[in-house]
Short mmCIF file of C-alpha atoms in Angstrom, two decimals:
data_model
loop_
_atom_site.label_atom_id
_atom_site.label_comp_id
_atom_site.label_asym_id
_atom_site.label_seq_id
_atom_site.Cartn_x
_atom_site.Cartn_y
_atom_site.Cartn_z
CA MET A 1 26.71 -6.90 7.10
CA THR A 2 23.86 -4.83 5.77
CA VAL A 3 23.33 -1.51 7.57
CA LEU A 4 19.90 -0.55 8.81
CA VAL A 5 18.94 2.96 7.67
CA ALA A 6 16.06 5.32 7.96
CA ALA A 7 13.61 5.85 5.10
CA GLN A 8 14.79 8.06 2.25
CA GLN A 9 12.84 10.66 0.29
CA THR A 10 12.67 8.40 -2.81
CA GLU A 11 12.28 4.68 -2.19
CA THR A 12 12.37 1.76 -4.58
CA PRO A 13 11.76 -1.88 -3.60
CA ASP A 14 15.54 -2.35 -3.39
CA THR A 15 16.15 0.67 -1.17
CA LEU A 16 13.28 0.35 1.28
CA PRO A 17 14.62 0.41 4.81
CA SER A 18 12.28 -2.45 5.67
CA ARG A 19 13.97 -4.63 3.01
CA LYS A 20 17.39 -3.61 4.15
CA ALA A 21 16.43 -4.71 7.66
CA ARG A 22 15.21 -8.10 6.45
CA LEU A 23 18.40 -8.66 4.48
CA ALA A 24 20.47 -7.87 7.56
CA TYR A 25 18.52 -10.42 9.55
CA ARG A 26 18.77 -12.91 6.67
CA GLU A 27 22.60 -12.47 6.88
CA GLY A 28 22.64 -13.24 10.59
CA LEU A 29 22.11 -9.97 12.50
CA VAL A 30 20.35 -10.64 15.84
CA ALA A 31 19.01 -7.55 17.53
CA SER A 32 15.79 -6.03 18.86
CA THR A 33 13.69 -4.61 16.05
CA ALA A 34 12.32 -1.74 18.15
CA GLY A 35 12.90 1.52 16.29
CA VAL A 36 14.14 -0.29 13.12
CA ALA A 37 12.90 0.90 9.70
CA PRO A 38 10.81 3.81 11.02
CA GLY A 39 7.45 4.08 9.26
CA PHE A 40 7.13 0.41 8.44
CA VAL A 41 4.82 -2.21 10.09
CA GLN A 42 6.39 -5.00 12.12
CA GLY A 43 4.64 -8.24 12.90
CA ASN A 44 4.45 -11.16 15.33
CA LEU A 45 4.70 -14.67 13.90
CA ALA A 46 2.67 -17.80 14.56
CA ILE A 47 3.50 -20.69 12.19
CA LEU A 48 1.33 -23.74 12.63
CA PRO A 49 0.49 -27.02 10.85
CA ALA A 50 -2.49 -26.63 8.53
CA ASP A 51 -4.55 -28.99 10.76
CA TYR A 52 -4.55 -26.28 13.45
CA ALA A 53 -4.78 -23.22 11.14
CA GLY A 54 -8.57 -23.03 11.09
CA ALA A 55 -8.90 -23.10 14.88
CA PHE A 56 -6.12 -20.55 15.27
CA HIS A 57 -7.76 -18.27 12.71
CA ARG A 58 -10.96 -18.47 14.80
CA PHE A 59 -8.95 -17.78 17.94
CA CYS A 60 -7.62 -14.57 16.35
CA GLN A 61 -11.14 -13.52 15.40
CA LEU A 62 -12.26 -14.00 18.96
CA ASN A 63 -9.28 -12.09 20.34
CA PRO A 64 -8.58 -9.19 17.98
CA LYS A 65 -6.79 -7.06 20.57
CA PRO A 66 -3.81 -9.40 21.13
CA CYS A 67 -4.07 -11.20 17.75
CA PRO A 68 -4.88 -8.79 14.89
CA ILE A 69 -4.08 -10.68 11.64
CA ILE A 70 -2.27 -8.47 9.06
CA GLY A 71 -1.04 -11.28 6.85
CA MET A 72 -1.47 -15.01 6.20
CA SER A 73 0.37 -17.41 3.92
CA ASP A 74 -0.83 -20.18 1.61
CA VAL A 75 -0.27 -23.65 3.01
CA GLY A 76 3.40 -24.62 2.74
CA SER A 77 4.51 -21.23 1.35
CA PRO A 78 7.19 -19.21 3.20
CA PHE A 79 6.20 -16.15 1.26
CA ILE A 80 3.56 -13.47 1.83
CA PRO A 81 3.94 -11.08 -1.14
CA ALA A 82 1.42 -8.59 0.31
CA LEU A 83 3.81 -7.91 3.15
CA GLY A 84 7.03 -7.77 1.12
CA ALA A 85 7.87 -8.89 -2.44
CA ASP A 86 11.09 -10.73 -1.42
CA LEU A 87 10.05 -11.49 2.15
CA ASP A 88 10.97 -15.07 3.25
CA ILE A 89 9.41 -16.21 6.54
CA ARG A 90 12.18 -18.79 7.01
CA THR A 91 15.09 -16.40 7.19
CA ASP A 92 13.98 -12.78 7.68
CA VAL A 93 13.36 -12.66 11.45
CA PRO A 94 16.32 -12.05 13.80
CA ARG A 95 15.50 -15.02 15.98
CA TYR A 96 12.79 -17.69 16.05
CA ARG A 97 11.40 -20.12 18.55
CA VAL A 98 10.69 -23.76 17.56
CA TRP A 99 8.10 -25.50 19.73
CA ARG A 100 7.37 -29.18 20.23
CA ASP A 101 4.57 -30.38 22.50
CA GLY A 102 4.26 -26.86 23.84
CA GLU A 103 7.93 -26.45 24.83
CA ILE A 104 10.70 -24.45 23.21
CA VAL A 105 13.29 -26.83 21.71
CA ASP A 106 15.40 -24.39 19.65
CA GLU A 107 15.89 -20.68 19.10
CA PRO A 108 17.57 -20.48 15.72
CA ILE A 109 18.18 -17.46 13.43
CA ASP A 110 16.94 -19.49 10.41
CA VAL A 111 14.13 -22.07 10.32
CA THR A 112 14.76 -23.43 6.80
CA LYS A 113 15.64 -26.92 8.19
CA TYR A 114 12.40 -26.99 10.16
CA TRP A 115 10.18 -25.93 7.26
CA ARG A 116 7.37 -28.25 6.21
CA ASP A 117 4.89 -28.22 3.32
CA ASP A 118 1.91 -28.20 5.68
CA LEU A 119 2.78 -25.01 7.51
CA VAL A 120 0.63 -21.89 7.55
CA THR A 121 2.05 -18.53 8.72
CA PHE A 122 0.02 -15.93 10.53
CA VAL A 123 1.47 -12.41 10.90
CA LEU A 124 -0.08 -10.39 13.67
CA GLY A 125 0.05 -6.65 14.23
CA CYS A 126 2.71 -5.29 16.53
CA SER A 127 2.68 -2.40 18.98
CA PHE A 128 5.89 -1.08 17.49
CA SER A 129 3.66 0.51 14.81
CA PHE A 130 1.74 2.69 17.31
CA GLU A 131 5.00 3.55 19.07
CA GLU A 132 5.89 5.61 16.09
CA ALA A 133 2.72 7.67 16.55
CA LEU A 134 3.56 8.10 20.24
CA LEU A 135 7.11 9.26 19.39
CA ASP A 136 5.76 11.71 16.84
CA GLU A 137 3.77 13.32 19.64
CA GLY A 138 6.96 13.69 21.65
CA MET A 139 6.07 10.99 24.14
CA PRO A 140 9.08 9.02 25.53
CA ILE A 141 9.22 5.24 25.06
CA ARG A 142 11.34 3.84 27.90
CA HIS A 143 12.52 0.60 26.24
CA ILE A 144 13.57 2.47 23.09
CA GLU A 145 15.42 5.04 25.24
CA GLN A 146 17.26 2.21 27.03
CA ASN A 147 17.76 0.10 23.86
CA VAL A 148 16.12 -3.01 25.37
CA ARG A 149 13.12 -5.15 24.47
CA VAL A 150 9.69 -4.04 25.58
CA PRO A 151 8.65 -5.79 28.86
CA MET A 152 5.79 -8.28 28.42
CA TYR A 153 3.77 -10.15 31.01
CA ARG A 154 1.31 -13.03 31.18
CA THR A 155 -1.92 -11.88 32.85
CA ASN A 156 -5.08 -13.32 34.37
CA ILE A 157 -7.15 -11.88 31.50
CA PRO A 158 -8.70 -14.88 29.74
CA CYS A 159 -8.76 -15.11 25.93
CA GLY A 160 -11.75 -16.43 24.00
CA GLU A 161 -11.25 -20.15 23.32
CA ALA A 162 -11.16 -21.87 19.91
CA GLY A 163 -10.34 -25.56 19.58
CA PRO A 164 -7.16 -26.25 21.44
CA PHE A 165 -6.29 -22.61 21.72
CA ALA A 166 -7.02 -21.08 25.12
CA GLY A 167 -5.16 -19.25 27.82
CA PRO A 168 -4.34 -15.84 29.27
CA MET A 169 -3.55 -12.63 27.39
CA VAL A 170 -0.01 -11.36 27.26
CA VAL A 171 0.48 -7.59 27.57
CA SER A 172 3.30 -5.21 26.84
CA MET A 173 4.01 -2.30 29.23
CA ARG A 174 5.18 1.29 28.79
CA PRO A 175 5.36 3.70 31.72
CA PHE A 176 3.89 7.22 31.38
CA LYS A 177 3.05 10.16 33.57
CA PRO A 178 -0.77 10.21 34.03
CA ALA A 179 -1.44 13.03 31.52
CA ASP A 180 0.69 11.28 28.92
CA ALA A 181 -1.08 7.96 29.70
CA ILE A 182 -4.40 9.65 28.77
CA ARG A 183 -2.87 10.98 25.56
CA ALA A 184 -1.46 7.48 24.78
CA VAL A 185 -4.98 5.98 25.01
CA GLN A 186 -6.23 8.62 22.52
CA ILE A 187 -3.35 8.02 20.08
CA THR A 188 -3.26 4.26 20.12
CA SER A 189 -7.07 4.02 19.77
CA ARG A 190 -6.49 4.96 16.17
CA TYR A 191 -4.54 1.74 15.47
CA PRO A 192 -6.88 -1.24 16.07
CA ALA A 193 -4.93 -3.37 13.57
CA VAL A 194 -1.85 -3.13 15.84
CA HIS A 195 -3.52 -3.69 19.26
CA GLY A 196 -5.27 -0.38 19.60
CA ALA A 197 -5.95 1.22 22.99
CA PRO A 198 -4.51 -0.14 26.26
CA VAL A 199 -6.32 -2.93 28.08
CA HIS A 200 -5.28 -1.73 31.59
CA LEU A 201 -3.66 1.23 33.31
CA GLY A 202 -1.91 1.08 36.71
CA HIS A 203 -2.20 -1.55 39.47
CA PRO A 204 -0.47 -4.55 37.79
CA HIS A 205 -1.64 -6.99 40.44
CA LEU A 206 -5.22 -6.51 39.25
CA ILE A 207 -4.37 -8.32 36.03
CA GLY A 208 -2.24 -10.99 37.72
CA ILE A 209 1.23 -9.37 37.49
CA LYS A 210 2.98 -10.01 40.82
CA ASP A 211 6.27 -8.20 40.15
CA ILE A 212 6.50 -5.58 37.40
CA SER A 213 10.28 -5.72 37.62
CA LYS A 214 10.27 -9.32 36.39
CA PRO A 215 8.60 -9.52 32.94
CA ASP A 216 7.80 -12.92 31.48
CA TYR A 217 9.23 -11.86 28.14
CA GLY A 218 11.49 -8.97 27.09
CA ASP A 219 13.48 -6.79 29.55
CA PRO A 220 12.45 -4.82 32.63
CA VAL A 221 12.28 -1.07 32.51
CA PRO A 222 11.96 1.33 35.51
CA VAL A 223 8.67 2.96 36.40
CA ALA A 224 9.22 6.31 38.08
CA ASP A 225 7.33 7.43 41.19
CA ASP A 226 5.33 9.96 39.14
CA GLU A 227 4.49 7.43 36.36
CA ILE A 228 1.92 4.68 35.98
CA PRO A 229 2.36 1.43 33.94
CA VAL A 230 0.19 1.27 30.87
CA PHE A 231 -0.54 -2.17 29.39
CA TRP A 232 -1.39 -3.08 25.79
CA ALA A 233 -2.55 -6.44 24.45
CA CYS A 234 0.46 -8.13 22.89
CA GLY A 235 1.08 -10.38 19.91
CA VAL A 236 3.20 -12.72 22.05
CA THR A 237 -0.13 -14.03 23.37
CA PRO A 238 -0.07 -16.99 20.86
CA GLN A 239 3.20 -18.22 22.43
CA SER A 240 1.52 -18.50 25.83
CA VAL A 241 -1.46 -20.26 24.18
CA ILE A 242 0.82 -22.64 22.19
CA ASN A 243 2.53 -23.56 25.46
CA ALA A 244 -0.82 -24.19 27.10
CA ALA A 245 -2.19 -26.19 24.17
CA LYS A 246 0.89 -28.43 24.00
CA LEU A 247 0.85 -28.24 20.18
CA PRO A 248 3.00 -30.98 18.63
CA PHE A 249 4.85 -28.40 16.47
CA ALA A 250 4.90 -24.64 15.96
CA ILE A 251 7.27 -21.83 15.09
CA THR A 252 7.15 -18.31 16.45
CA HIS A 253 9.40 -15.24 16.60
CA SER A 254 11.51 -14.58 19.68
CA PRO A 255 9.72 -11.83 21.68
CA GLY A 256 10.87 -8.37 20.65
CA LEU A 257 12.56 -9.62 17.46
CA MET A 258 9.87 -9.12 14.85
CA LEU A 259 9.20 -9.53 11.14
CA VAL A 260 9.69 -6.13 9.47
CA THR A 261 7.25 -5.73 6.53
CA ASP A 262 6.92 -3.26 3.66
CA LEU A 263 3.49 -2.02 4.93
CA LYS A 264 3.43 1.59 6.11
CA ASN A 265 2.41 2.38 9.64
CA ARG A 266 0.15 5.15 8.44
CA THR A 267 -2.04 2.60 6.69
CA MET A 268 -2.91 1.08 10.09
CA ALA A 269 -4.63 4.23 11.30
CA VAL A 270 -8.42 4.38 11.08
CA ILE A 271 -8.97 8.10 11.77
#
């Protein structure tokens, strides 16, 4: 089994920690990608038939907070060289979800047998990129500390509609003390390509979350009495939308188990 390692001083395409991570997942490792290959961008997947790709692209343009596109494949190609020279969309994610008529029918670790020559892959920015910036500022990330997946929730925040794609935004949550929450807003505002600043702070019920201890995706984490929950738009939003649209076929990643790319997180910052 390939071992996941941190970045080295001198890196070649063969020694990049991002590539080592992808090879490990290609070999069958199933684990959360939070904290994996520090310094490298991770992405959410939405793989759709070409007949729906135009409308989904428009949906992403209308909803850049939850759906910032960082990569897109040619029709039928499982490769996106700009994100990794040897990256293979069919094998390099720890776990996938296969959807038919808006319902999950399989959660394999390889989607080669499902691949079709009319599929288009969208890779969307992931909040794991801005987490590195938060950690660099000494700010604790609860789900990383507890080695679990980030908690994610469906909300009552409507997304802009495009063709069959409509539905509520999904958010990820990280608890912070109030002063740190303000700092988190400042830090993550520099990363619009990976969701940017939070969309809500405190009072989960105001965005339709009835019980913060019961996330719709990922794992629960405790929120201390002196902390407030901070919510960011999340790239799992397309999964909620695919469910609502009842698409005949789609493939996504399993929440929290992302595509690790060769892009550097620092390239996502705007200031």
